Amino acid sequence: MTRILVLSTIIAAGVVSIAAAAYQAQPAGTRTIETEKLRDNLYVLKSSTPGDNATFSGGNVSVFITSSGVTLVDTKLAGWGQPLLDDIKKITDKPVTTVINTHTHADHTGNNNLFTGQVTFIAQENTKTNMEKMATFTGENARFLPSKTFTTTLTVGSGNDRIELHYYGAGHTNGDTWVYFPALRVLQTGDMFAWKDAPLCDRANGGSCVEFPKTIAKALAEIRNVDDVIPGHSPMMKLKDLQEYQRFNADFVAQALAAKQAGTSVDNASAAIGAALTRKYAGYQSTRVKAAVQVVYDESK
Ligand SMILES: [Zn+2]
């Protein structure tokens, strides 16, 4: 029992340090974040390509201007706080009153600590638990943890300012919030739809590649009136892109489970699945297929 505990602690620590290295902030230079106006009262402070540390600012952030203030969804990566604040100021004079974190990762929660006024921080309850384990939210900074949580659904605001928050199950982590703006017919997915490639399933934070397609399917079944989709780390998408991503993930998991069943190695399975899926789904990449196949194999042990 003790050995298992020690081992899993070491594995968890390894995952944390890999994640920290990947998200390490670069020395300050001229940092700019591209802004896109999606609606009159909804802007996106756009993500850049993960992997290029000089330009990677963290995930897509939405700026929703309501009658009572600004609601921000996600806060990008630490080190990008000043351009983030500058861009919000260019859009509106209103203060940020609500911050929603779609999930725990540092590239979505990295600047919570800049919002020191009367701000309500909201996240799904599992995400709060995951954030409590992060060094950046200990001690004094614990006040930037979610002050309001929910289990499956939470409505924020009313009328045209209404936002619906939903949790449909595990995927990228075990606390991914789907943020729906009904009056605008816009859905923000966090990293439940980060890119057109295999998903990143963070098992240390309760993520599951096997559950991933089922979780997206639930979201699609329940949230009906959507035109535009704000993904985690890609340019703006449409509903049909999210529907396709669900099919991609269902195919991916079915093929990975079949390969596991057949005793195929992770390397061989990844090469075959990556080739088959990029042939079937136009515009998709396979750079993340191997890591995701490994997760499916680990999950189905
Ligand atoms: Zn993430």
Coordinates of C-alpha atoms and ligand atoms in Angstrom, one line a residue:
M1 CA 0.0 0.0 0.0
T2 CA 2.7 2.4 1.0
R3 CA 4.8 1.5 -2.0
I4 CA 1.8 2.3 -4.3
L5 CA 1.2 5.6 -2.6
V6 CA 4.9 6.6 -2.9
L7 CA 5.0 5.5 -6.5
S8 CA 1.9 7.5 -7.5
T9 CA 3.2 10.5 -5.6
I10 CA 6.5 10.3 -7.7
I11 CA 4.5 9.9 -10.9
A12 CA 2.3 12.9 -10.0
A13 CA 5.3 15.0 -9.1
G14 CA 6.9 14.1 -12.5
V15 CA 3.8 15.3 -14.3
V16 CA 3.7 18.5 -12.4
S17 CA 7.3 19.4 -13.2
I18 CA 6.9 18.6 -16.9
A19 CA 3.8 20.8 -17.0
A20 CA 5.7 23.6 -15.1
A21 CA 8.6 23.4 -17.6
A22 CA 6.2 23.5 -20.6
Y23 CA 4.4 26.5 -19.2
Q24 CA 7.4 28.4 -18.0
A25 CA 7.1 32.1 -18.6
Q26 CA 9.8 33.7 -20.8
P27 CA 11.7 36.9 -20.0
A28 CA 9.7 40.0 -20.7
G29 CA 9.9 41.5 -24.1
T30 CA 7.3 43.0 -26.3
R31 CA 4.3 40.9 -25.7
T32 CA 1.1 41.4 -27.6
I33 CA -2.1 39.4 -27.6
E34 CA -4.3 39.5 -30.6
T35 CA -7.9 40.6 -29.9
E36 CA -10.9 39.4 -32.0
K37 CA -14.3 40.9 -31.7
L38 CA -16.8 38.1 -31.8
R39 CA -19.9 40.1 -30.8
D40 CA -20.5 43.7 -29.8
N41 CA -20.2 42.6 -26.1
L42 CA -17.9 39.6 -26.5
Y43 CA -14.2 39.7 -27.4
V44 CA -11.6 37.0 -27.5
L45 CA -8.0 37.6 -26.4
K46 CA -6.5 34.9 -28.6
S47 CA -4.3 32.0 -27.9
S48 CA -1.1 31.4 -29.8
T49 CA 0.6 28.1 -30.6
P50 CA 1.5 26.1 -27.5
G51 CA 5.1 25.0 -27.7
D52 CA 6.6 28.3 -28.8
N53 CA 7.4 29.8 -25.5
A54 CA 8.3 33.2 -26.9
T55 CA 4.8 33.7 -28.2
F56 CA 2.6 31.3 -26.2
S57 CA 0.4 33.4 -24.0
G58 CA -2.0 30.7 -22.8
G59 CA -5.5 29.7 -23.9
N60 CA -8.2 31.8 -25.6
V61 CA -9.7 34.2 -23.1
S62 CA -13.1 35.7 -23.6
V63 CA -14.1 39.1 -22.4
F64 CA -17.9 39.4 -21.9
I65 CA -19.2 42.9 -21.2
T66 CA -22.3 42.9 -19.1
S67 CA -24.4 45.7 -17.6
S68 CA -22.7 45.1 -14.2
G69 CA -19.1 44.6 -15.3
V70 CA -16.8 42.3 -17.2
T71 CA -16.8 38.6 -17.0
L72 CA -13.5 37.0 -18.0
V73 CA -13.2 33.3 -19.0
D74 CA -9.7 32.1 -18.2
T75 CA -6.7 34.3 -17.4
K76 CA -3.8 33.0 -19.6
L77 CA -0.3 32.2 -18.6
A78 CA 1.6 34.0 -15.8
G79 CA 3.9 36.6 -17.3
W80 CA 1.2 37.7 -19.8
G81 CA -0.8 39.7 -17.2
Q82 CA 0.1 43.2 -18.4
P83 CA -0.9 42.8 -22.0
L84 CA -4.0 41.0 -20.8
L85 CA -5.0 43.9 -18.6
D86 CA -4.1 46.4 -21.3
D87 CA -6.2 44.7 -23.9
I88 CA -9.3 44.6 -21.5
K89 CA -8.8 48.3 -20.9
K90 CA -8.8 49.0 -24.7
I91 CA -12.1 47.1 -25.0
T92 CA -14.1 48.6 -22.0
D93 CA -13.8 50.9 -19.0
K94 CA -15.9 48.5 -16.9
P95 CA -14.2 46.6 -14.1
V96 CA -13.7 42.8 -14.2
T97 CA -16.2 41.5 -11.7
T98 CA -16.2 37.8 -12.5
V99 CA -13.5 35.4 -13.5
I100 CA -14.4 31.9 -14.7
N101 CA -11.6 29.3 -15.0
T102 CA -12.5 26.5 -17.5
H103 CA -10.0 24.2 -15.8
T104 CA -7.0 24.1 -13.5
H105 CA -4.0 24.4 -16.0
A106 CA -1.5 27.2 -15.6
D107 CA -2.2 28.5 -19.1
H108 CA -5.8 29.2 -18.1
T109 CA -5.4 30.3 -14.5
G110 CA -2.0 32.1 -14.6
N111 CA -3.2 35.6 -14.0
N112 CA -6.1 35.2 -11.5
N113 CA -3.9 37.0 -9.0
L114 CA -4.1 40.3 -10.9
F115 CA -7.8 40.6 -10.2
T116 CA -7.7 41.9 -6.7
G117 CA -10.9 44.0 -6.5
Q118 CA -14.4 42.7 -5.8
V119 CA -14.1 39.7 -8.0
T120 CA -16.0 36.4 -7.9
F121 CA -13.9 33.5 -9.1
I122 CA -15.9 30.6 -10.4
A123 CA -15.0 27.0 -11.4
Q124 CA -16.3 23.5 -11.3
E125 CA -15.8 22.0 -7.8
N126 CA -13.2 19.4 -9.0
T127 CA -11.2 22.2 -10.7
K128 CA -11.1 24.1 -7.4
T129 CA -9.7 20.9 -5.7
N130 CA -7.1 20.6 -8.5
M131 CA -6.2 24.3 -8.2
E132 CA -5.7 23.9 -4.5
K133 CA -2.8 21.6 -5.3
M134 CA -1.0 24.3 -7.4
A135 CA 1.9 26.2 -5.8
T136 CA 0.6 29.4 -7.3
F137 CA -2.6 29.2 -5.2
T138 CA -1.0 28.6 -1.8
G139 CA -0.7 31.0 1.1
E140 CA -1.8 34.6 0.3
N141 CA -2.7 33.5 -3.2
A142 CA -5.4 31.1 -1.9
R143 CA -7.8 34.1 -2.2
F144 CA -7.6 33.8 -6.0
L145 CA -9.0 30.3 -5.9
P146 CA -12.7 29.8 -6.9
S147 CA -14.9 31.5 -4.4
K148 CA -18.0 30.0 -6.1
T149 CA -18.2 26.4 -7.4
F150 CA -20.8 24.1 -8.9
T151 CA -21.3 20.4 -9.6
T152 CA -23.1 20.2 -12.9
T153 CA -24.7 23.5 -13.7
L154 CA -24.6 27.1 -12.7
T155 CA -26.3 30.2 -14.2
V156 CA -24.5 33.5 -13.8
G157 CA -26.4 36.8 -14.6
S158 CA -29.7 37.2 -16.3
G159 CA -31.4 38.4 -19.5
N160 CA -28.8 39.1 -22.2
D161 CA -26.0 38.9 -19.7
R162 CA -26.9 35.3 -18.7
I163 CA -24.0 32.7 -18.9
E164 CA -24.6 29.0 -18.3
L165 CA -21.9 26.9 -16.9
H166 CA -22.0 23.2 -17.5
Y167 CA -20.0 20.1 -16.4
Y168 CA -20.6 17.0 -18.5
G169 CA -17.9 14.6 -17.2
A170 CA -14.2 13.9 -17.5
G171 CA -12.1 14.6 -20.5
H172 CA -9.1 17.0 -20.5
T173 CA -9.4 17.0 -16.7
N174 CA -12.2 16.1 -14.3
G175 CA -13.4 19.6 -14.0
D176 CA -13.8 21.1 -17.5
T177 CA -16.5 23.8 -17.6
W178 CA -18.4 24.5 -20.8
V179 CA -19.3 28.2 -20.9
Y180 CA -22.4 29.0 -22.9
F181 CA -23.6 32.5 -23.8
P182 CA -27.2 31.8 -24.9
A183 CA -28.1 35.3 -26.1
L184 CA -25.0 35.3 -28.3
R185 CA -25.2 31.6 -29.5
V186 CA -21.6 31.2 -28.5
L187 CA -20.0 28.2 -26.7
Q188 CA -16.6 28.3 -25.1
T189 CA -15.1 24.8 -24.6
G190 CA -11.9 25.3 -22.7
D191 CA -9.5 22.4 -23.6
M192 CA -12.4 20.0 -24.2
F193 CA -11.8 21.3 -27.8
A194 CA -8.3 22.7 -27.8
W195 CA -7.2 21.9 -31.3
K196 CA -7.7 19.7 -34.3
D197 CA -5.5 16.9 -33.1
A198 CA -5.8 14.1 -30.5
P199 CA -6.8 15.5 -27.0
L200 CA -4.5 16.0 -24.1
C201 CA -6.0 14.0 -21.2
D202 CA -4.4 14.9 -17.9
R203 CA -4.9 11.8 -15.8
A204 CA -3.1 13.5 -12.8
N205 CA -6.1 15.9 -12.7
G206 CA -8.7 13.2 -13.4
G207 CA -8.8 13.5 -17.2
S208 CA -9.8 10.6 -19.4
C209 CA -9.3 10.0 -23.1
V210 CA -11.8 7.1 -23.0
E211 CA -14.5 9.4 -21.6
F212 CA -13.6 12.4 -23.9
P213 CA -15.9 11.6 -26.8
K214 CA -18.9 10.8 -24.5
T215 CA -18.4 14.0 -22.6
I216 CA -18.4 16.1 -25.8
A217 CA -21.5 14.2 -27.0
K218 CA -23.4 15.1 -23.8
A219 CA -22.5 18.8 -24.3
L220 CA -23.7 18.7 -27.9
A221 CA -26.9 16.9 -26.9
E222 CA -27.8 19.5 -24.2
I223 CA -26.5 22.8 -25.6
R224 CA -28.5 23.3 -28.8
N225 CA -28.4 26.8 -30.0
V226 CA -24.8 27.5 -31.0
D227 CA -23.3 29.2 -33.9
D228 CA -19.7 30.1 -32.8
V229 CA -17.4 28.0 -30.7
I230 CA -14.4 29.5 -28.8
P231 CA -11.9 26.6 -28.6
G232 CA -9.1 26.3 -26.1
H233 CA -6.1 27.0 -28.3
S234 CA -7.2 27.5 -31.9
P235 CA -8.8 30.1 -34.1
M236 CA -12.6 30.5 -33.7
M237 CA -14.6 27.6 -34.8
K238 CA -18.2 26.8 -35.7
L239 CA -20.6 24.2 -34.2
K240 CA -19.9 21.8 -37.1
D241 CA -16.2 21.8 -36.1
L242 CA -17.1 20.7 -32.6
Q243 CA -19.5 18.1 -33.9
E244 CA -16.6 16.8 -36.1
Y245 CA -14.2 16.8 -33.2
Q246 CA -16.7 14.6 -31.3
R247 CA -16.7 12.1 -34.2
F248 CA -12.9 12.3 -34.4
N249 CA -12.5 11.5 -30.7
A250 CA -15.0 8.6 -30.9
D251 CA -13.0 7.2 -33.9
F252 CA -9.8 7.7 -32.1
V253 CA -10.8 6.0 -28.9
A254 CA -12.4 3.0 -30.8
Q255 CA -9.3 2.5 -32.8
A256 CA -7.0 2.8 -29.8
L257 CA -9.0 0.4 -27.8
A258 CA -9.1 -2.1 -30.7
A259 CA -5.3 -1.8 -31.1
K260 CA -4.8 -2.4 -27.4
Q261 CA -7.1 -5.5 -27.6
A262 CA -5.0 -6.8 -30.6
G263 CA -1.8 -6.4 -28.7
T264 CA -0.4 -3.7 -31.0
S265 CA 2.5 -1.6 -29.5
V266 CA 1.8 2.0 -28.7
D267 CA 4.2 3.1 -31.4
N268 CA 2.7 1.0 -34.1
A269 CA -0.9 1.8 -33.1
S270 CA -0.1 5.6 -33.0
A271 CA 1.4 5.6 -36.5
A272 CA -1.5 3.7 -38.0
I273 CA -4.2 5.6 -36.1
G274 CA -2.5 9.0 -36.9
A275 CA -2.3 8.2 -40.6
A276 CA -5.9 6.9 -40.7
L277 CA -7.4 9.9 -38.9
T278 CA -5.5 12.6 -40.7
R279 CA -6.7 11.0 -44.0
K280 CA -10.3 10.9 -42.8
Y281 CA -10.5 14.4 -41.1
A282 CA -9.3 17.3 -43.2
G283 CA -7.1 19.8 -41.5
Y284 CA -6.3 17.5 -38.6
Q285 CA -2.8 16.9 -37.2
S286 CA -1.4 13.8 -35.5
T287 CA 1.3 15.3 -33.3
R288 CA -0.6 14.4 -30.1
V289 CA -1.9 11.0 -31.1
K290 CA 0.9 9.0 -29.5
A291 CA 0.5 10.6 -26.1
A292 CA -3.3 10.1 -26.3
V293 CA -2.9 6.4 -27.4
Q294 CA -0.7 5.9 -24.4
V295 CA -3.4 7.3 -22.1
V296 CA -6.1 5.0 -23.6
Y297 CA -3.8 2.0 -23.1
D298 CA -3.1 3.1 -19.5
E299 CA -6.8 3.6 -18.8
S300 CA -7.8 0.2 -20.2
K301 CA -5.4 -1.8 -18.1
Ligands
ZN1 ZN -5.4 22.6 -20.3

